[in-house]
Coordinates of C-alpha atoms and ligand atoms in Angstrom, one line a residue:
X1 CA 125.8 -72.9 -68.9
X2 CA 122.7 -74.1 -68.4
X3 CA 122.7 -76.7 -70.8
X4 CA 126.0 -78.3 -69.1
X5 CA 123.6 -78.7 -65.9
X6 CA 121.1 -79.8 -67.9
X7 CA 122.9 -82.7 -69.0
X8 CA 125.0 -83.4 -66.1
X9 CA 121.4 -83.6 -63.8
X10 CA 120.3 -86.3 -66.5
X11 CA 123.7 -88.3 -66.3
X12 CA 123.0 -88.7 -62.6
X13 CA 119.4 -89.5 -62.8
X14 CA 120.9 -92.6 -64.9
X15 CA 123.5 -93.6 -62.9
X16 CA 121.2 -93.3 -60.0
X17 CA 118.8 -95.7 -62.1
X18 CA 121.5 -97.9 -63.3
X19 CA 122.4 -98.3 -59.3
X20 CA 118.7 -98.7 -59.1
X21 CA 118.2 -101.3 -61.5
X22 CA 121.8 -103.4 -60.8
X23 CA 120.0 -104.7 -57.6
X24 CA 117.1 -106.5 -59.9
X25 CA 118.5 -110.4 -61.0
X26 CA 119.3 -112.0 -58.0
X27 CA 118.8 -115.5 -58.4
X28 CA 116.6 -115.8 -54.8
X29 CA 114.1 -113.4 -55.5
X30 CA 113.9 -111.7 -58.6
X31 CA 111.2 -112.5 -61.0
X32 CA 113.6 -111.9 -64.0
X33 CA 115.7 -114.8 -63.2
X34 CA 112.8 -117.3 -62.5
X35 CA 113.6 -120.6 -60.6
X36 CA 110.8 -123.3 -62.2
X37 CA 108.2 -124.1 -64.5
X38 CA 105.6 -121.4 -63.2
X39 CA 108.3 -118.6 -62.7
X40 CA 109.8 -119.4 -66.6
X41 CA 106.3 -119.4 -67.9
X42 CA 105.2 -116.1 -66.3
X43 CA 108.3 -114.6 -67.0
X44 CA 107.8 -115.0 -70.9
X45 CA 104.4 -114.0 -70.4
X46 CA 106.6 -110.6 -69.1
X47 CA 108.5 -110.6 -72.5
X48 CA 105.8 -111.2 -74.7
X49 CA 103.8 -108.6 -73.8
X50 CA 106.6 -106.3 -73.6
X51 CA 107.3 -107.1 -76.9
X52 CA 104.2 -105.7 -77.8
X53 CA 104.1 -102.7 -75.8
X54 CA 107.3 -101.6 -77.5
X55 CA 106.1 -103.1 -80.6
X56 CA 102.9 -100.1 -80.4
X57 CA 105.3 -97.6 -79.0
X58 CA 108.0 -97.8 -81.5
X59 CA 105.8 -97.5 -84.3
X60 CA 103.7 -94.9 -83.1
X61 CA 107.0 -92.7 -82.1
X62 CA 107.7 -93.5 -86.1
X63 CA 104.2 -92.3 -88.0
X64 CA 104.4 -89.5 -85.6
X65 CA 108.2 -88.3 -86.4
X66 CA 107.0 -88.7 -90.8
X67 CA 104.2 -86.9 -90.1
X68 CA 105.6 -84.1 -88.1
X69 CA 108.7 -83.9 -89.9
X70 CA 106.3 -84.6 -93.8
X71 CA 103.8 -82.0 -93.2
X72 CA 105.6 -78.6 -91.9
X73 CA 104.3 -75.3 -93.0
X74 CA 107.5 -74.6 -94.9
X75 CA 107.0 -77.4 -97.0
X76 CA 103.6 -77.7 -97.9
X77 CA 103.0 -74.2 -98.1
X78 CA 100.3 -71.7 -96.1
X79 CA 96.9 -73.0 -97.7
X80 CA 97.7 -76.9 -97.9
X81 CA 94.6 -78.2 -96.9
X82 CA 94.9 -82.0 -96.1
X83 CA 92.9 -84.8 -97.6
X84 CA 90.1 -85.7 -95.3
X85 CA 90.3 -89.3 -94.5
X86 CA 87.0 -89.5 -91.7
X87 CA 85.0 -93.0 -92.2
X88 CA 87.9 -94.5 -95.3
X89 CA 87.0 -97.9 -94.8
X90 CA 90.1 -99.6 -95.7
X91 CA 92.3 -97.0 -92.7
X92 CA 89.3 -98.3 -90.7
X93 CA 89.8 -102.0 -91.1
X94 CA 93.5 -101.4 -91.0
X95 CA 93.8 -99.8 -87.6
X96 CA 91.1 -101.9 -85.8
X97 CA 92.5 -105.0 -87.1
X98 CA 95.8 -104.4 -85.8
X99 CA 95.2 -104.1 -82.6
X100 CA 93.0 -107.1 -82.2
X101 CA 95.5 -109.2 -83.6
X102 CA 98.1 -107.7 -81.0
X103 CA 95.5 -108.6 -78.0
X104 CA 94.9 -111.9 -79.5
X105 CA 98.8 -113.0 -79.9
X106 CA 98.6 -112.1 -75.6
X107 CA 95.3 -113.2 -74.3
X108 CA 95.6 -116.9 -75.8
X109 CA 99.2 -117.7 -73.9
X110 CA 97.8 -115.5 -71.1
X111 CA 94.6 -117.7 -70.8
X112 CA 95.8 -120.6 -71.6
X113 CA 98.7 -120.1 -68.8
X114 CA 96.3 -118.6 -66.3
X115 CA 94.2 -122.0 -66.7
X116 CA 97.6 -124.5 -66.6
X117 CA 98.8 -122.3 -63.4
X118 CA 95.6 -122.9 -61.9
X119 CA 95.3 -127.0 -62.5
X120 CA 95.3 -128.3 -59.2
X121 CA 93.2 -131.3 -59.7
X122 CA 96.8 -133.6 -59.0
X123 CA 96.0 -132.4 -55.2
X124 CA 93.1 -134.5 -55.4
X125 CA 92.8 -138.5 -55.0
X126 CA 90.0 -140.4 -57.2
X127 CA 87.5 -140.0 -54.6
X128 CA 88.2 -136.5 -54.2
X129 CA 90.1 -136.9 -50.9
X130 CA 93.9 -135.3 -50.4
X131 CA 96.2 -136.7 -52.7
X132 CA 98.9 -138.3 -50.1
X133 CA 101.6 -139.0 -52.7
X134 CA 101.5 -135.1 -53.5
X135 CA 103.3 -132.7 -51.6
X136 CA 100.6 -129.9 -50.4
X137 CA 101.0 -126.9 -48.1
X138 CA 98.4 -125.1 -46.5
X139 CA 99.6 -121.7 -45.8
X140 CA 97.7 -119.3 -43.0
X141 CA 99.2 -116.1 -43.8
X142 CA 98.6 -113.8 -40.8
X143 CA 99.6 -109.7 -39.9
X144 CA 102.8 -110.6 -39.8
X145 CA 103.7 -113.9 -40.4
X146 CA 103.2 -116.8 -42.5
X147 CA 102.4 -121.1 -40.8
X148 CA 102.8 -123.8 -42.8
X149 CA 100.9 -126.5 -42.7
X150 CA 101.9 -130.1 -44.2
X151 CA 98.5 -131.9 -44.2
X152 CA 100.3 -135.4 -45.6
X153 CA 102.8 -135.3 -43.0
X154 CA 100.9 -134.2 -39.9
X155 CA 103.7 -131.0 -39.7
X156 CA 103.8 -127.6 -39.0
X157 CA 106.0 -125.0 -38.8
X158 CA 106.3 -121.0 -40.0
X159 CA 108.3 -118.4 -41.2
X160 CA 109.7 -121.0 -42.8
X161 CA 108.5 -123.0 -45.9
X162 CA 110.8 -126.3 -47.0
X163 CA 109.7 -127.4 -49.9
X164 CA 111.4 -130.2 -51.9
X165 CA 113.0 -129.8 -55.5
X166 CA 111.9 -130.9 -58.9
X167 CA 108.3 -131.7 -58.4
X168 CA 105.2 -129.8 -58.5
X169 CA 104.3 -128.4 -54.2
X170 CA 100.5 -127.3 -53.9
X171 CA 100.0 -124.7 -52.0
X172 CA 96.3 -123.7 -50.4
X173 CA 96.4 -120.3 -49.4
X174 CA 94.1 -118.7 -46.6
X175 CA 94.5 -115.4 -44.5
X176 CA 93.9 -115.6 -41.0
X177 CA 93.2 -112.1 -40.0
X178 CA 93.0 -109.8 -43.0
X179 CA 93.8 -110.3 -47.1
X180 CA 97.2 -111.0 -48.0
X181 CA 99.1 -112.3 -50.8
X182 CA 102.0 -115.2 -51.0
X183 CA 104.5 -114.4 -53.3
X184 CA 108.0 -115.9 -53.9
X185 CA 109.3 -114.1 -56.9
X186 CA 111.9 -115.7 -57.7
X187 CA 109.6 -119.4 -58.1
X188 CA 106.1 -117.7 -59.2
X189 CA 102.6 -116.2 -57.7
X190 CA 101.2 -114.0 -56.7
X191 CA 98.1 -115.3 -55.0
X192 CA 96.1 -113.7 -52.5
X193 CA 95.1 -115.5 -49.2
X194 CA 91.4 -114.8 -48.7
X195 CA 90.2 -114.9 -45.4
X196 CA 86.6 -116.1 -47.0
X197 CA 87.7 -118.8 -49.8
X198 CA 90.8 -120.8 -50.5
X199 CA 93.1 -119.8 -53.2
X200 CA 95.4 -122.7 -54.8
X201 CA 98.1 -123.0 -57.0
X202 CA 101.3 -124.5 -57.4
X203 CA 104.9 -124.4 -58.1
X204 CA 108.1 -125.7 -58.6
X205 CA 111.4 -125.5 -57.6
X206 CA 114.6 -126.0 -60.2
X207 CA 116.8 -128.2 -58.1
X208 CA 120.1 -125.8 -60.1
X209 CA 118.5 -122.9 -59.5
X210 CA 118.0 -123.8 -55.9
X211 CA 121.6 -124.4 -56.1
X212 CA 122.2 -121.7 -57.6
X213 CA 121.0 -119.5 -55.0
X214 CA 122.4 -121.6 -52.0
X215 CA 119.0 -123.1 -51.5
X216 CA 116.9 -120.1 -50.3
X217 CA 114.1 -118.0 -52.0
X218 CA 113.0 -115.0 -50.5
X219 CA 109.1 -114.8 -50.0
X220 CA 106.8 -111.7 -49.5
X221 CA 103.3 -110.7 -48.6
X222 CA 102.1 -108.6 -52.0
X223 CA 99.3 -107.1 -50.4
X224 CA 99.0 -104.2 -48.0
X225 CA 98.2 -105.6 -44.6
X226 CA 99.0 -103.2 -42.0
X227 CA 101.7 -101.1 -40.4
X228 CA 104.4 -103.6 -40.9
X229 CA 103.5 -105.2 -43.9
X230 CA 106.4 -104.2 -45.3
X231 CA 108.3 -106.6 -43.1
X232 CA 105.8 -109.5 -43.9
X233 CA 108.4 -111.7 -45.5
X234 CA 109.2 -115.5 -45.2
X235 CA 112.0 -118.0 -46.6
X236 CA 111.6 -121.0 -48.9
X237 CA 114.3 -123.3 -48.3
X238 CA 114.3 -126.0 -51.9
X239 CA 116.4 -129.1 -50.9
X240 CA 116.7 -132.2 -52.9
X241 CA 114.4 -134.9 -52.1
X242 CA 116.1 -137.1 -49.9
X243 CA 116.8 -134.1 -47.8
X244 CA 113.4 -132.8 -47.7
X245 CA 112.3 -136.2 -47.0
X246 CA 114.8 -136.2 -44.1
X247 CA 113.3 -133.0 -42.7
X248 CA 110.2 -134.3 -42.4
X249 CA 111.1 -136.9 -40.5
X250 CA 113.5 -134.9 -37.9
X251 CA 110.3 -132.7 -37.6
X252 CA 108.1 -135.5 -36.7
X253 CA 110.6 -137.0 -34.7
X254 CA 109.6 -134.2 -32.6
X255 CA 106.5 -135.4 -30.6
X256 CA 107.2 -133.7 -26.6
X257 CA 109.0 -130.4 -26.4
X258 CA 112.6 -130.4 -26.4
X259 CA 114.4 -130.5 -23.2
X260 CA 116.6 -127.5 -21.9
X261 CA 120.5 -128.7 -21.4
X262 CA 121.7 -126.0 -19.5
X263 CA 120.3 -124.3 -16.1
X264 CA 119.3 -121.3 -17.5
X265 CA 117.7 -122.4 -20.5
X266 CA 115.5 -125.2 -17.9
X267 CA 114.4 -122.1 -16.1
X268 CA 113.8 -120.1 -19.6
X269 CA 111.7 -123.3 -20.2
X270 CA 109.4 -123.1 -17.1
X271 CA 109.4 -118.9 -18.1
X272 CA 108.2 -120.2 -21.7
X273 CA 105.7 -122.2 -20.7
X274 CA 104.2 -120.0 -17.8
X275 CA 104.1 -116.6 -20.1
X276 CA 104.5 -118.0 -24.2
X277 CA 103.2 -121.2 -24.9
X278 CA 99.7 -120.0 -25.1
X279 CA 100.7 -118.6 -28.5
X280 CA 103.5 -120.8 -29.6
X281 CA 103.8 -124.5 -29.6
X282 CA 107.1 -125.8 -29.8
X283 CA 106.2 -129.2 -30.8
X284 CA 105.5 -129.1 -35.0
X285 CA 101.9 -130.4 -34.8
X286 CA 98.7 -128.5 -34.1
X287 CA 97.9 -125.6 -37.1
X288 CA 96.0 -122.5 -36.3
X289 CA 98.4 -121.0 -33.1
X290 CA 97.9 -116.9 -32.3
X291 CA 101.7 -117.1 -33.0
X292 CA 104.0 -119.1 -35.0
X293 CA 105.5 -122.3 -34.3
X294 CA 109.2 -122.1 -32.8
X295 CA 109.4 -126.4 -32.6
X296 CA 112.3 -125.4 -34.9
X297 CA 113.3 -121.8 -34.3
X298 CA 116.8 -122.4 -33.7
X299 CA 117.6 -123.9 -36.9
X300 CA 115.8 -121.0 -38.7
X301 CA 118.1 -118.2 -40.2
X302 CA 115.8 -115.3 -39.1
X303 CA 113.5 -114.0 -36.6
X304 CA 110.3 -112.7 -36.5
X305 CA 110.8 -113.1 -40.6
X306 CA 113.4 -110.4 -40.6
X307 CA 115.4 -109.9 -38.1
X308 CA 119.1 -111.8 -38.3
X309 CA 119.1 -115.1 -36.0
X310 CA 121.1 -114.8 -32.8
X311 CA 120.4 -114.3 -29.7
X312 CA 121.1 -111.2 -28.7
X313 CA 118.4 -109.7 -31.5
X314 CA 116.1 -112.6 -30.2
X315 CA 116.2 -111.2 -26.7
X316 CA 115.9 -107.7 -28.1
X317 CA 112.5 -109.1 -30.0
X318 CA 111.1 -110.6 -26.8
X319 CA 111.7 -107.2 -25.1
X320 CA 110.2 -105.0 -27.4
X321 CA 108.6 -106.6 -30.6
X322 CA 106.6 -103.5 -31.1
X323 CA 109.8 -101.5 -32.0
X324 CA 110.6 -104.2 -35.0
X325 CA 107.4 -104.7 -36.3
X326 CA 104.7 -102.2 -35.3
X327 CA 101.2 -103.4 -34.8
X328 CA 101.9 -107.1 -34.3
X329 CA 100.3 -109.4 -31.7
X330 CA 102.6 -110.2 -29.1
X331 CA 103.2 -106.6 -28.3
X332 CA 101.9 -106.2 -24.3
X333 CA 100.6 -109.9 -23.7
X334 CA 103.1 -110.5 -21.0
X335 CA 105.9 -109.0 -18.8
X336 CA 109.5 -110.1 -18.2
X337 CA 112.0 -109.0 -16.3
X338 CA 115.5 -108.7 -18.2
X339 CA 116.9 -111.7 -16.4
X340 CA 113.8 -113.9 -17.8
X341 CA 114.0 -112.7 -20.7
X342 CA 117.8 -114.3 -20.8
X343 CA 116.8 -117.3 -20.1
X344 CA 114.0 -117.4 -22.0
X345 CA 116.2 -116.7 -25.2
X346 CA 118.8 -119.2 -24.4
X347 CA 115.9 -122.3 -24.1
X348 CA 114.2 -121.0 -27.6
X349 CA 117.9 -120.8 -29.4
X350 CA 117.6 -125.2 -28.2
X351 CA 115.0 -126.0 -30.0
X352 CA 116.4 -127.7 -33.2
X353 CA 115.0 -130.5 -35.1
X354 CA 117.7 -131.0 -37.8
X355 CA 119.8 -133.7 -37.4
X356 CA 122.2 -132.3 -40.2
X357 CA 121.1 -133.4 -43.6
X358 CA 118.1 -130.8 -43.7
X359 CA 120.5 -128.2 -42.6
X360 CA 120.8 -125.4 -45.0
X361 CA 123.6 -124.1 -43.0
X362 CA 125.9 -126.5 -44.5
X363 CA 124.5 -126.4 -47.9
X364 CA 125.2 -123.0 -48.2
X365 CA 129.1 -123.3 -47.6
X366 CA 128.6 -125.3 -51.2
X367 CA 127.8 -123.2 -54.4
X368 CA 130.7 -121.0 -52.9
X369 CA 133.2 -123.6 -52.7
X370 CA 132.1 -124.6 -56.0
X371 CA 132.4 -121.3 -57.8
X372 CA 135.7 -120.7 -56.4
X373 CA 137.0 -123.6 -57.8
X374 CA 135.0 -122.9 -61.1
X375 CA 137.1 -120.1 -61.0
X376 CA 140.5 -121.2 -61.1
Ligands
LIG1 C1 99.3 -113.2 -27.5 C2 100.1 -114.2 -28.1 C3 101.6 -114.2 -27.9 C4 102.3 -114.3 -26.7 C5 101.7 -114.4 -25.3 C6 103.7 -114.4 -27.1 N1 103.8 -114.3 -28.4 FE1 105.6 -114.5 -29.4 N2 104.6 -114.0 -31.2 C7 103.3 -113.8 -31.3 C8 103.0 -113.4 -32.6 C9 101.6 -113.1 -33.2 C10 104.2 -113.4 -33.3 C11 104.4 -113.0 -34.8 C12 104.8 -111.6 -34.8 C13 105.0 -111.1 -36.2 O1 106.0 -111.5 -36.8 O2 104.2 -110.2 -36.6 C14 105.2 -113.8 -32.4 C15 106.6 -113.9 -32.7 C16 107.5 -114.5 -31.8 C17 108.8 -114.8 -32.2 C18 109.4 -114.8 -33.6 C19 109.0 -116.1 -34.2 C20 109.7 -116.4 -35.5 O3 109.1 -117.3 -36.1 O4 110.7 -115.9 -35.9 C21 109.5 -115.2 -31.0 C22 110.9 -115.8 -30.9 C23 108.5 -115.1 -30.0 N3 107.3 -114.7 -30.5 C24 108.8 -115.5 -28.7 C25 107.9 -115.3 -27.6 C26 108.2 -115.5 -26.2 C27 109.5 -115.8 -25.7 C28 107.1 -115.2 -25.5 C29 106.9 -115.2 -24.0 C30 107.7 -114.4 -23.3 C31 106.0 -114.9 -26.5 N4 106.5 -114.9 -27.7 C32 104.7 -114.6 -26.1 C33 102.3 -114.0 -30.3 C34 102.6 -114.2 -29.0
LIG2 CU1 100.4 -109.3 -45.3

């Protein structure tokens, strides 16, 4: 009887694993299905050394069955007395050597990795300037969000990074407040943004696996910040070239704030800039804001990093942001009646900057098209 529990409490634990583990490999932000050069490189870096791990384990788990099963009492008898093998030179050589050729076969890729990962001299120009052919982003990660700075193209923006595919992005990382860490799983990291010291790296984006996973990556903060660190997250949206390129330009386009088109959302303006703008600029230029940049919040596809993009969740946020993210820095700075609040929420959903062909929103109507017909 007790065995039958046994075993049936052991089939769930597995199932409940199996469940566990069926959410890991999704193309936008698992680091087992990586998405460019630095993701596929730290991903074998994953394999190799598990390779080794099991490598040890097996074959310990298989001297210490023969030895266990080789020297019971009932075969050897009561007085067997075993050889004593203390100080034998070659068992010596044997098992020291073995294990320093085992870390040997992982710190030379490891170093020699860690060292590639970590070339960012292509960020610099010959006289040691800012490479402008490059594309570089200065990220400012802060408790809890993420800005984006484009130093080459005068731009700013947050929450979310656009990065374009098939060639190398920089990335200089800084905290703002405390230490975080950017990570995009999926693509590679992590790093940790200092608030003393930059940290840089880079990494690229597989225009088919971009594709692949209708054009967004999911980022995170790897490092605990504060209360809502767990919802520290950000979006990388990978478009092809022209497109990124494109971007850029709608977003500079953008030089005066957007002008409200309805009533309400002129009056949600004059709200905006009487109790928000302090904090957030809604023109892309100008880094370093308490809060992040909305110049393009109604293209984005979340808020507050999170939370789904529409409105009735954006008016919810303005309300109460302390009830989504605990601890953050807009909590108490000003007070709204409900009304305002409308109107303030209708203006914000205006602001848009992409003229179409940066739109993810299309793109990702695509890949399903695509598989569907794949299908047939
Ligand atoms: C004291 C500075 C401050 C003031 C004033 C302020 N905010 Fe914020 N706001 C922030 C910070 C900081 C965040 C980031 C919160 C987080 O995600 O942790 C934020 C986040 C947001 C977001 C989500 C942004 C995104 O990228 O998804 C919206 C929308 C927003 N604020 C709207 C407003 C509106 C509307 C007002 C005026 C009624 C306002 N804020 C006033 C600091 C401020
Ligand atoms: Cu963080």
């Amino acid at each position: 009887m007790k065995n039958r529990w046994m075993s049936a409490k052991w089939i769930g634990l597995i199932v409940f694993l199996a469940a566990f583990a069926s959410g890991c490999g999704k193309n936008h932000l698992s680091t087992l299905r990586p998405a460019g050069e630095i993701g596929q490189e730290q991903f074998y870096l994953m394999v190799l050394s598990i390779a080794i791990m099991l490598l040890v384990v097996v074959s310990v788990i298989i001297l210490f069955s023969f030895a266990v099963l080789k020297s019971r009492r009932s075969k050897l008898g009561e007085d067997y007395k075993p050889k004593d093998v203390a100080g034998n030179h070659v068992y010596e050589v044997i098992w020291t050597s073995i294990p320093i050729l085992l870390i040997i076969i992982l710190a030379v890729p490891t170093v020699y990795l860690v060292f590639k990962q970590g070339d960012v001299r292509g960020m610099e120009n010959e006289d040691g300037g800012i490479n402008t052919e490059e594309t570089i982003v200065n990220v400012t990660a802060n408790q809890y969000w993420w800005e984006f700075e484009y130093p080459n193209e005068e731009v700013v923006t947050s929450q979310e990074l656009v990065v374009p595919t098939d060639r190398r992005v920089y990335f200089n990382l800084k905290g703002g407040d405390v230490k975080h860490s950017f990570w995009v799983p999926a693509a590679g990291g992590k790093l940790d943004t200092n608030v003393d010291g930059i940290n840089s790296f880079y990494l690229v984006f597989d225009d088919d696996s971009a594709e692949e996973s209708n054009r967004l990556f999911y980022g995170k903060c790897a490092e605990l910040c504060g209360p809502s660190h767990a919802l520290m997250d950000f979006k990388v949206k990978a478009l092809p070239e022209e497109e990124y390129d494109q971007w850029l330009a709608d977003m500079k386009a953008v030089e005066e704030p957007a002008q409200a088109s309805t009533d309400d959302a002129a009056e949600g303006q004059e709200i905006f800039n009487n109790s928000c703008i302090g904090c957030h600029a809604v023109t892309p230029q100008g880094a370093g804001a308490v809060g992040p940049n909305l110049a393009n919040f109604g293209d984005r596809d979340l808020i507050a990093g999170f939370l789904e993009h529409n409105e009735e969740n954006l008016v919810d946020w303005i309300k109460d942001p302390e009830s989504f993210k605990p601890g953050n820095k807009m909590t108490d700075q000003y007070d709204l009646s409900d009304e305002e609040i409308d109107k303030v929420a209708s203006y914000l959903m205006e602001l848009k900057v992409e003229e179409g062909s940066g739109d993810v929103e299309s793109l990702r109507e695509k890949p399903e098209e695509d598989s569907e017909e794949g299908g047939n």
